[in-house]
């Protein structure tokens, strides 16, 4: 079938929903396409909160500066200024939409401290902030009568005559491929956590949108910047929110020392995530860990606070580690959590490419974790991602709607869908093989987690590059056990793997390319930050022989790079 909308959004996380609401407010015909039901998007898992400088005594400049410093000066400062300036009104709007933020005894919106922030400016709903936001976002989309194509999996963008004109998607229920014509497409498909195993991310975070944009020629930016969160559970990688440390929890080593005093004497446990994760790994490598972990100690916070404000992580620690946070410290370690890089876009979400990525791709937008508007640079501050979703979701929805109003529907044929149909038929018809999707996924995840983690070096990165190439080769020979059409999750998992392999190749090559240490990229063979040569973004463009890498100037408005200490 052929569907037609003015603005089509791929992804129903908070970024996609917020964009949809704004586009609809402008009066255009909007639809959202999503591979899972909207409220199952990974935004649902966000725990700790969302940042804004609403408090008296706080300022947007302070929020912006903390973000720039947190990014290790790699964030684009024009976009960061917009993020910090527009945050307060967006939080108030979320409140008016129905998010029941935590309030203090006087009834004022309550905040908690978060890593790398010089002021407590994180607004929260216990430790289920993402769930509260996503459900309200979804309610609003229903109120605005925005249709969602649930359980539709986008396989390609339709790019013809120099513009993006829609996408192709599989309807999971039937296995049919459909054409979605659109004047503007907004990619809001989330991150690529599952290219690493374990990860705090949901199983659906497979970098689909990044791969789709990359394949039509859009560059992926700063993809080496992968955040390892300091407090994840060793058993399955589940996250214990930074909000725990925000409420006052300690990190201790096997000697019982609060070791962060050595690495970040001022901010201690609330230094930025790259710094805390590196410190933990240094302790563990020096033999001061316990079974490859350090301890998160919440006991002094008391049962009341833990049960009211940190209820979800109390349950996670109990269920997956058998630990009662009220009475025992919990083993934690750095774990893959977030990708700062993504599809290169500007502060209206417009995807950029060409010479110095200076040109917009007509009709294409990217927002949320899949994008790199370059708010987070080398390291994202906790609680800035949810904020990014609402600020740039709103801005891109508006821009895409205004753009769509100037366009006519193009005459889009079935040719792109035909290519995808043939590819999928060939995949289904291939005989069973010993290489199965799950096996390759695990090998990829293990490799990335071993060599592209907190500490990296040339030898390890080259091993990872070679392994990803080998896996890409083996992918050509995989066989599927399920040959059916209806809800063939085996097929979808194979398509996700193909996407992750392309994105993982970019991550590894970008990490090899950046010969310095900045933010989340710490190269033991280049341990210093090198502003003279590397105060630059990395751009990766697809070619037949793998990614072509290039560099791009960082936008600096007010804050010149300084030595970064916490
Ligand atoms: C455990 C955890 C806790 C976090 N806590 C916080 C926090 O406290 N504060 C904070 O600021 N950030 C936090 N983050 C980060 C933040 O939650 C995410 O970066 C953010 O929610 C991503 O939102 P999104 O809208 O970009 O994408 P997502 O919410 O990931 O949604 C992606 C959407 O894209 C759709 N999709 C993907 N591929 C396809 C395809 N091929 N076809 C069709 N649809 C597709 C999916 O169905 C889904 O609807 C946390 C992240 C995790 C993993």
XYZ file of C-alpha atoms and ligand atoms in Angstrom:
619
model
C 0.000 0.000 0.000
C 0.958 3.625 -0.305
C 0.341 5.984 2.612
C 0.709 9.745 2.401
C 1.366 12.386 5.075
C 2.850 15.870 5.158
C 5.242 15.070 7.997
C 6.210 11.496 8.819
C 8.074 10.743 12.036
C 10.031 7.522 12.472
C 10.012 6.779 16.204
C 7.492 7.308 19.003
C 9.870 7.980 21.876
C 9.574 11.372 23.535
C 11.508 13.070 20.709
C 9.136 11.784 18.028
C 5.990 12.461 20.055
C 7.062 16.000 20.913
C 7.871 16.724 17.264
C 4.504 15.327 16.205
C 2.605 17.524 18.648
C 4.326 20.677 17.410
C 3.860 19.847 13.734
C 0.183 19.102 14.368
C -0.208 22.435 16.142
C 0.884 24.085 12.896
C -2.003 22.341 11.185
C -0.231 19.886 8.893
C -1.044 16.200 8.473
C 1.369 14.274 10.737
C 1.842 10.568 11.403
C 4.244 8.569 13.540
C 5.624 5.189 12.571
C 7.115 2.950 15.251
C 8.426 -0.575 15.572
C 7.041 -0.928 19.108
C 3.976 0.561 20.807
C 4.850 4.185 21.668
C 4.975 3.674 25.429
C 7.480 0.847 25.014
C 10.082 3.190 23.518
C 13.337 3.388 25.448
C 12.417 6.813 26.839
C 10.211 4.797 29.180
C 13.324 3.524 30.967
C 14.768 6.945 31.821
C 15.035 7.205 35.563
C 16.792 10.186 37.044
C 15.279 13.355 35.602
C 15.397 16.301 33.241
C 17.468 19.481 33.571
C 16.465 23.147 33.523
C 17.666 26.298 35.272
C 14.291 27.192 36.768
C 15.520 27.733 40.286
C 16.203 31.220 41.695
C 19.959 31.604 41.841
C 20.460 29.383 38.818
C 20.863 30.686 35.267
C 20.769 29.366 31.723
C 24.393 30.484 31.336
C 25.421 28.243 34.210
C 23.498 25.303 32.712
C 25.069 25.977 29.315
C 28.572 26.283 30.752
C 28.225 23.023 32.715
C 27.063 21.320 29.520
C 29.991 22.725 27.513
C 32.463 21.635 30.185
C 30.754 18.246 30.470
C 31.109 17.826 26.700
C 34.880 18.344 27.076
C 34.427 21.388 24.800
C 33.264 19.281 21.847
C 29.605 20.375 22.022
C 28.431 23.055 19.587
C 27.846 26.071 21.791
C 25.155 27.705 19.647
C 22.949 24.637 20.087
C 23.825 24.318 23.784
C 22.783 27.933 24.390
C 19.395 27.208 22.812
C 19.006 24.054 24.906
C 19.711 25.871 28.171
C 17.679 28.978 27.300
C 14.569 27.103 26.226
C 14.659 24.456 28.980
C 12.681 26.302 31.688
C 9.618 27.019 29.544
C 9.626 23.483 28.177
C 9.609 22.021 31.702
C 6.708 24.266 32.675
C 4.883 23.155 29.544
C 5.449 19.489 30.432
C 3.976 20.246 33.844
C 0.940 21.850 32.240
C 0.561 18.839 29.966
C 0.274 16.686 33.071
C 3.689 15.475 34.233
C 3.477 15.206 38.018
C 6.992 16.337 38.914
C 8.241 15.861 42.455
C 7.504 18.846 44.720
C 9.163 19.944 47.933
C 7.456 20.636 51.277
C 6.452 24.141 50.192
C 4.841 22.732 47.075
C 7.519 24.081 44.756
C 8.991 21.899 42.016
C 11.751 19.878 43.673
C 15.183 19.265 42.215
C 17.981 16.808 42.785
C 21.699 17.175 42.147
C 23.160 15.447 39.096
C 26.656 14.769 37.772
C 28.698 17.629 36.370
C 26.103 20.250 37.381
C 27.106 23.225 39.509
C 23.498 23.700 40.704
C 20.798 21.159 41.601
C 18.606 21.592 38.496
C 17.270 18.132 37.755
C 13.472 17.846 37.892
C 12.164 14.358 38.437
C 9.332 11.953 39.093
C 10.841 9.526 41.672
C 13.135 7.347 39.538
C 10.596 6.820 36.736
C 10.888 10.232 35.058
C 11.037 8.832 31.524
C 7.901 6.776 32.031
C 6.021 9.806 33.365
C 7.139 11.951 30.431
C 6.543 9.342 27.742
C 3.038 8.550 28.932
C 2.118 12.233 29.006
C 3.662 12.692 25.551
C 1.592 9.793 24.251
C -1.593 11.141 25.876
C -1.000 14.465 24.147
C -0.502 12.738 20.799
C -3.902 11.082 21.308
C -5.437 14.410 22.241
C -4.068 15.898 19.022
C -5.325 12.839 17.116
C -1.930 12.016 15.633
C -2.120 8.584 14.017
C 0.603 6.100 14.938
C 1.512 3.153 12.744
C 2.394 0.752 15.535
C 4.651 -2.216 14.835
C 5.816 -0.893 11.488
C 9.549 -1.282 10.917
C 11.221 1.278 8.632
C 13.665 -0.395 6.248
C 14.782 2.500 4.008
C 14.401 6.171 3.346
C 13.080 7.156 -0.043
C 15.636 9.558 -1.433
C 15.033 10.769 -4.975
C 16.091 13.830 -6.981
C 18.078 15.298 -4.131
C 15.372 15.144 -1.468
C 13.932 12.737 1.073
C 10.341 11.889 0.118
C 9.306 9.233 2.573
C 10.252 5.770 3.718
C 9.566 2.100 3.214
C 8.347 0.027 6.169
C 7.336 -3.547 6.968
C 3.994 -4.040 8.635
C 4.970 -6.663 11.193
C 1.478 -8.161 11.479
C 1.386 -9.131 7.807
C 4.988 -8.962 6.654
C 3.915 -6.608 3.831
C 6.161 -3.737 2.740
C 4.477 -0.360 2.339
C 5.495 2.986 0.895
C 5.049 6.069 3.095
C 5.136 9.276 1.073
C 5.963 12.417 3.016
C 7.044 15.982 2.354
C 9.300 15.819 5.386
C 10.645 12.865 7.385
C 11.842 13.248 10.967
C 14.041 10.419 12.227
C 13.557 9.968 15.985
C 14.549 6.332 16.267
C 16.773 6.400 19.369
C 20.241 5.025 20.100
C 22.354 2.003 19.259
C 23.076 0.603 22.726
C 22.589 -2.988 21.702
C 25.668 -2.972 19.504
C 27.306 -3.414 22.918
C 26.617 -6.257 25.334
C 25.621 -5.691 27.993
C 23.978 -2.283 27.774
C 21.470 -0.306 29.819
C 19.460 0.117 26.625
C 16.299 -1.704 25.583
C 16.658 -4.488 23.014
C 15.093 -2.213 20.383
C 17.977 0.307 20.500
C 19.693 -0.884 17.337
C 20.642 2.295 15.490
C 18.139 1.764 12.653
C 17.629 5.428 11.861
C 21.362 6.135 11.889
C 21.930 3.346 9.366
C 19.048 4.539 7.166
C 20.348 8.113 7.014
C 23.954 6.993 6.543
C 22.940 4.867 3.558
C 21.447 7.844 1.715
C 24.653 9.810 2.273
C 24.107 11.707 5.537
C 27.207 11.797 7.749
C 27.275 10.352 11.256
C 29.107 12.685 13.635
C 31.266 12.016 16.734
C 30.312 8.355 16.771
C 33.347 7.406 18.874
C 31.693 9.175 21.800
C 29.971 6.309 23.599
C 29.013 6.878 27.210
C 29.702 4.251 29.864
C 27.489 4.934 32.869
C 29.206 4.477 36.250
C 26.466 2.496 37.971
C 25.186 -0.537 36.085
C 24.498 -4.004 37.436
C 27.076 -6.666 36.557
C 24.500 -9.383 35.846
C 22.544 -7.795 33.015
C 23.778 -4.231 32.579
C 20.638 -2.645 34.079
C 21.019 0.942 35.232
C 20.938 2.308 38.773
C 20.242 5.988 38.240
C 22.767 8.745 38.873
C 19.891 10.159 40.936
C 21.083 7.813 43.714
C 24.378 9.708 43.903
C 22.388 12.902 43.379
C 20.510 12.056 46.575
C 23.856 11.444 48.310
C 24.923 7.811 47.711
C 28.647 6.958 47.895
C 30.961 4.934 45.703
C 33.482 2.851 47.630
C 36.280 0.447 46.697
C 37.310 -2.837 48.311
C 39.128 -0.927 51.090
C 35.926 0.907 51.906
C 37.392 4.214 50.626
C 35.327 6.840 48.825
C 37.881 6.757 46.031
C 36.373 9.642 44.047
C 38.154 12.016 46.437
C 41.369 11.101 44.565
C 39.991 11.812 41.097
C 37.471 14.608 41.612
C 38.115 16.268 44.989
C 35.358 18.882 44.578
C 32.481 17.051 42.921
C 33.340 13.534 44.200
C 30.652 11.048 43.081
C 28.952 13.826 41.113
C 31.768 14.467 38.662
C 30.777 13.916 35.031
C 30.119 10.341 33.926
C 33.241 9.881 31.809
C 35.373 10.899 34.799
C 33.548 8.654 37.306
C 33.555 5.629 34.979
C 37.273 6.021 34.287
C 37.973 6.361 38.012
C 36.017 3.201 38.775
C 37.795 1.248 36.039
C 41.156 2.520 37.303
C 40.308 1.269 40.813
C 39.136 -2.083 39.472
C 42.237 -2.472 37.268
C 44.462 -1.612 40.257
C 42.970 -4.496 42.253
C 40.766 -2.372 44.499
C 37.499 -3.680 43.043
C 35.331 -6.580 44.161
C 34.692 -9.127 41.399
C 35.159 -6.456 38.746
C 32.888 -3.982 40.510
C 32.911 -1.138 43.010
C 30.161 -0.585 45.576
C 27.260 1.873 45.462
C 26.356 2.591 49.063
C 22.899 4.064 49.702
C 22.453 2.874 53.297
C 22.862 6.286 54.935
C 20.029 7.726 52.822
C 17.538 5.767 54.906
C 14.620 3.531 54.037
C 12.105 6.370 53.612
C 14.084 8.214 50.958
C 15.055 5.024 49.144
C 11.500 3.752 49.020
C 9.985 7.071 47.943
C 12.538 8.536 45.542
C 14.592 5.533 44.419
C 11.980 2.824 44.438
C 12.675 1.411 40.979
C 16.399 0.955 41.519
C 15.712 -0.606 44.927
C 13.650 -3.191 43.025
C 16.286 -3.633 40.298
C 19.028 -4.217 42.877
C 16.819 -6.692 44.729
C 15.673 -8.607 41.633
C 18.923 -8.810 39.698
C 21.624 -8.637 42.385
C 19.790 -9.910 45.449
C 20.760 -6.720 47.302
C 18.564 -4.629 49.619
C 19.834 -1.067 49.076
C 18.494 -0.080 52.501
C 20.812 -2.448 54.331
C 23.597 -3.401 51.875
C 25.895 -1.732 49.337
C 25.377 -2.910 45.752
C 28.110 -3.983 43.287
C 28.144 -1.757 40.186
C 30.462 -1.178 37.244
C 30.711 1.071 34.189
C 28.338 -0.083 31.454
C 27.424 1.083 27.963
C 24.587 3.578 28.233
C 24.321 6.255 25.548
C 25.803 7.474 22.284
C 26.633 11.166 22.051
C 27.207 10.878 18.290
C 24.536 10.437 15.639
C 23.086 11.839 12.439
C 24.568 15.309 11.946
C 21.769 17.846 12.366
C 21.397 21.502 13.317
C 19.328 23.105 16.077
C 16.168 22.852 13.981
C 16.804 19.161 13.475
C 17.709 19.644 9.798
C 20.081 16.926 8.653
C 23.322 18.315 7.232
C 25.731 16.969 4.649
C 27.966 18.021 1.758
C 31.126 20.095 1.972
C 31.790 20.725 5.683
C 28.290 19.377 6.305
C 27.096 22.837 5.343
C 24.059 21.874 3.275
C 20.655 20.714 4.443
C 19.196 17.519 3.059
C 15.774 18.700 1.799
C 12.997 16.964 3.703
C 15.161 15.181 6.276
C 15.307 15.842 10.012
C 16.871 13.956 12.930
C 16.260 14.445 16.656
C 16.795 12.681 19.964
C 19.454 10.095 20.622
C 19.718 9.149 16.954
C 20.858 12.690 16.112
C 24.004 14.647 16.811
C 22.904 18.250 17.155
C 25.993 18.270 19.276
C 24.623 19.180 22.640
C 26.633 16.513 24.405
C 29.936 16.626 22.517
C 32.335 14.150 24.115
C 30.228 13.407 27.176
C 26.547 13.920 27.967
C 25.535 15.286 31.348
C 22.866 13.211 33.038
C 19.317 14.530 32.555
C 20.246 16.559 29.459
C 18.972 13.904 27.071
C 15.307 14.039 28.061
C 15.655 17.799 27.791
C 17.120 17.529 24.309
C 14.105 15.445 23.232
C 11.594 18.131 24.145
C 13.566 21.188 23.015
C 14.655 19.834 19.643
C 11.539 17.717 19.193
C 9.511 20.917 19.392
C 11.860 22.894 17.137
C 12.101 20.219 14.453
C 8.335 19.618 14.451
C 7.791 23.297 13.805
C 10.462 23.539 11.122
C 9.373 20.373 9.328
C 5.737 21.532 9.321
C 6.675 24.918 7.879
C 8.833 23.231 5.253
C 6.065 20.770 4.360
C 3.629 23.658 3.840
C 5.847 24.918 1.009
C 6.037 21.523 -0.734
C 3.806 19.406 -2.951
C 3.661 15.631 -2.637
C 6.207 14.121 -4.982
C 5.463 11.358 -7.416
C 7.080 8.528 -5.529
C 7.087 5.088 -7.082
C 7.620 1.596 -5.727
C 11.266 1.293 -6.790
C 12.769 1.629 -3.286
C 10.188 -0.768 -1.860
C 10.993 -3.249 -4.645
C 14.690 -3.228 -3.701
C 13.806 -3.923 -0.057
C 11.320 -6.647 -1.026
C 13.958 -8.437 -3.078
C 16.491 -8.172 -0.276
C 14.069 -9.598 2.271
C 12.904 -12.391 -0.026
C 16.520 -13.388 -0.640
C 17.186 -13.380 3.119
C 14.151 -15.589 3.753
C 14.964 -17.988 0.943
C 18.513 -18.596 2.046
C 19.018 -22.075 3.544
C 19.559 -22.451 7.290
C 23.156 -21.835 8.221
C 25.275 -22.330 11.290
C 25.681 -18.547 11.651
C 22.520 -17.313 13.264
C 21.444 -13.777 14.022
C 21.677 -14.133 17.804
C 25.186 -15.525 17.631
C 26.454 -12.669 15.469
C 24.695 -10.109 17.679
C 26.449 -11.485 20.754
C 29.844 -11.572 19.057
C 29.394 -7.957 17.990
C 28.315 -6.859 21.454
C 31.182 -8.666 23.187
C 33.744 -7.199 20.790
C 32.513 -3.643 21.216
C 32.357 -3.957 24.987
C 35.847 -5.359 25.111
C 37.659 -2.977 22.773
C 35.553 0.179 22.440
C 34.837 0.758 26.116
C 36.151 3.076 28.865
C 39.819 2.662 27.889
C 40.821 2.181 24.256
C 44.033 1.803 22.266
C 45.054 1.294 18.664
C 45.596 -2.452 18.903
C 42.192 -3.055 20.504
C 40.392 -0.757 18.091
C 42.017 -2.452 15.113
C 40.883 -5.817 16.486
C 37.357 -4.426 16.735
C 37.443 -2.993 13.202
C 38.602 -6.351 11.827
C 35.960 -8.242 13.803
C 33.149 -5.973 12.589
C 34.318 -6.485 8.992
C 34.351 -10.250 9.562
C 30.840 -10.120 11.008
C 29.625 -8.066 8.037
C 31.021 -10.762 5.785
C 29.402 -13.557 7.760
C 26.112 -11.645 7.810
C 25.890 -12.255 4.047
C 25.628 -15.991 4.774
C 23.269 -16.093 7.754
C 20.156 -18.238 7.622
C 16.830 -17.575 9.334
C 14.983 -20.259 11.241
C 11.647 -18.506 10.744
C 10.573 -18.184 7.117
C 7.076 -16.880 7.839
C 5.517 -13.497 7.125
C 3.531 -12.833 10.290
C 5.502 -11.245 13.150
C 8.786 -12.639 11.918
C 10.959 -11.293 14.715
C 13.823 -13.417 13.431
C 13.785 -11.405 10.198
C 13.493 -8.079 12.029
C 16.370 -9.029 14.289
C 18.481 -9.749 11.195
C 17.645 -6.331 9.748
C 18.536 -4.726 13.073
C 21.832 -6.594 13.097
C 22.629 -5.291 9.623
C 21.972 -1.762 10.898
C 24.105 -2.272 14.011
C 26.990 -3.634 11.959
C 27.050 -0.516 9.778
C 26.869 1.757 12.799
C 29.443 -0.261 14.787
C 31.837 0.009 11.863
C 31.508 3.792 12.048
C 31.990 3.804 15.834
C 35.185 1.754 15.683
C 36.674 3.624 12.724
C 35.864 6.986 14.327
C 37.527 5.911 17.586
C 40.602 4.882 15.652
C 40.588 8.180 13.746
C 40.486 10.447 16.823
C 44.035 10.299 18.145
C 43.497 11.980 21.484
C 41.563 11.582 24.722
C 38.467 13.737 25.132
C 35.226 13.020 26.972
C 34.196 9.401 26.630
C 37.051 8.619 24.254
C 40.093 7.762 26.354
C 43.003 6.451 24.285
C 45.732 4.982 26.510
C 48.098 5.524 23.566
C 47.084 9.220 23.321
C 46.163 10.019 26.931
C 45.974 13.836 26.601
C 43.335 16.088 25.123
C 44.874 17.772 22.090
C 42.976 20.976 21.272
C 45.496 22.073 18.654
C 44.701 19.124 16.412
C 41.489 17.586 17.683
C 39.102 20.307 18.812
C 37.008 18.946 15.973
C 34.018 16.783 15.248
C 34.509 13.570 13.340
C 32.230 12.998 10.357
C 31.763 9.569 8.794
C 30.348 9.216 5.264
C 29.405 5.896 3.742
C 31.445 4.572 0.803
C 31.599 1.129 -0.794
C 34.832 0.377 1.035
C 33.605 1.491 4.475
C 33.337 4.849 6.244
C 35.230 7.873 4.909
C 36.264 10.062 7.822
C 36.542 13.797 7.907
C 36.768 16.522 10.541
C 34.557 19.546 11.183
C 35.116 22.690 13.259
C 33.392 22.938 16.613
C 31.123 25.984 17.079
C 32.391 28.083 19.975
C 30.405 31.108 21.113
C 31.386 32.119 24.659
C 33.463 29.451 26.308
C 37.041 28.767 25.222
C 38.433 25.331 26.104
C 39.994 25.081 29.551
C 41.525 22.312 31.576
C 38.677 20.200 32.893
C 38.664 19.282 36.570
C 35.833 18.379 38.922
C 18.019 3.011 31.371
C 18.123 4.418 30.864
C 17.920 5.490 31.729
C 18.024 6.805 31.263
N 17.800 7.841 32.141
C 17.832 9.106 31.667
C 17.520 10.210 32.522
O 17.171 10.052 33.691
N 17.578 11.461 32.012
C 17.926 11.700 30.714
O 17.956 12.863 30.308
N 18.214 10.672 29.877
C 18.166 9.388 30.320
N 18.436 8.365 29.458
C 18.638 8.642 28.035
C 17.310 8.912 27.339
O 16.287 8.200 27.986
C 17.325 8.495 25.870
O 18.431 9.049 25.233
C 16.064 9.011 25.189
O 14.913 8.587 25.887
C 15.943 8.579 23.749
O 14.703 9.051 23.268
P 14.334 9.055 21.727
O 12.991 9.693 21.622
O 15.460 9.616 20.956
O 14.244 7.507 21.348
P 13.572 6.250 22.064
O 12.795 6.593 23.265
O 14.641 5.233 22.182
O 12.523 5.780 20.975
C 12.913 5.300 19.712
C 11.677 5.076 18.870
O 12.072 4.751 17.545
C 11.333 3.662 17.067
N 12.141 2.968 16.067
C 13.450 2.632 16.126
N 13.827 2.019 15.000
C 12.737 1.965 14.186
C 12.479 1.435 12.887
N 13.414 0.808 12.171
N 11.229 1.566 12.390
C 10.247 2.157 13.103
N 10.438 2.669 14.334
C 11.673 2.580 14.859
C 11.033 2.840 18.304
O 9.892 2.040 18.111
C 10.801 3.931 19.350
O 9.462 4.358 19.314
C 18.345 7.039 29.909
C 18.529 5.976 29.044
C 18.432 4.686 29.508
C 18.705 3.557 28.550
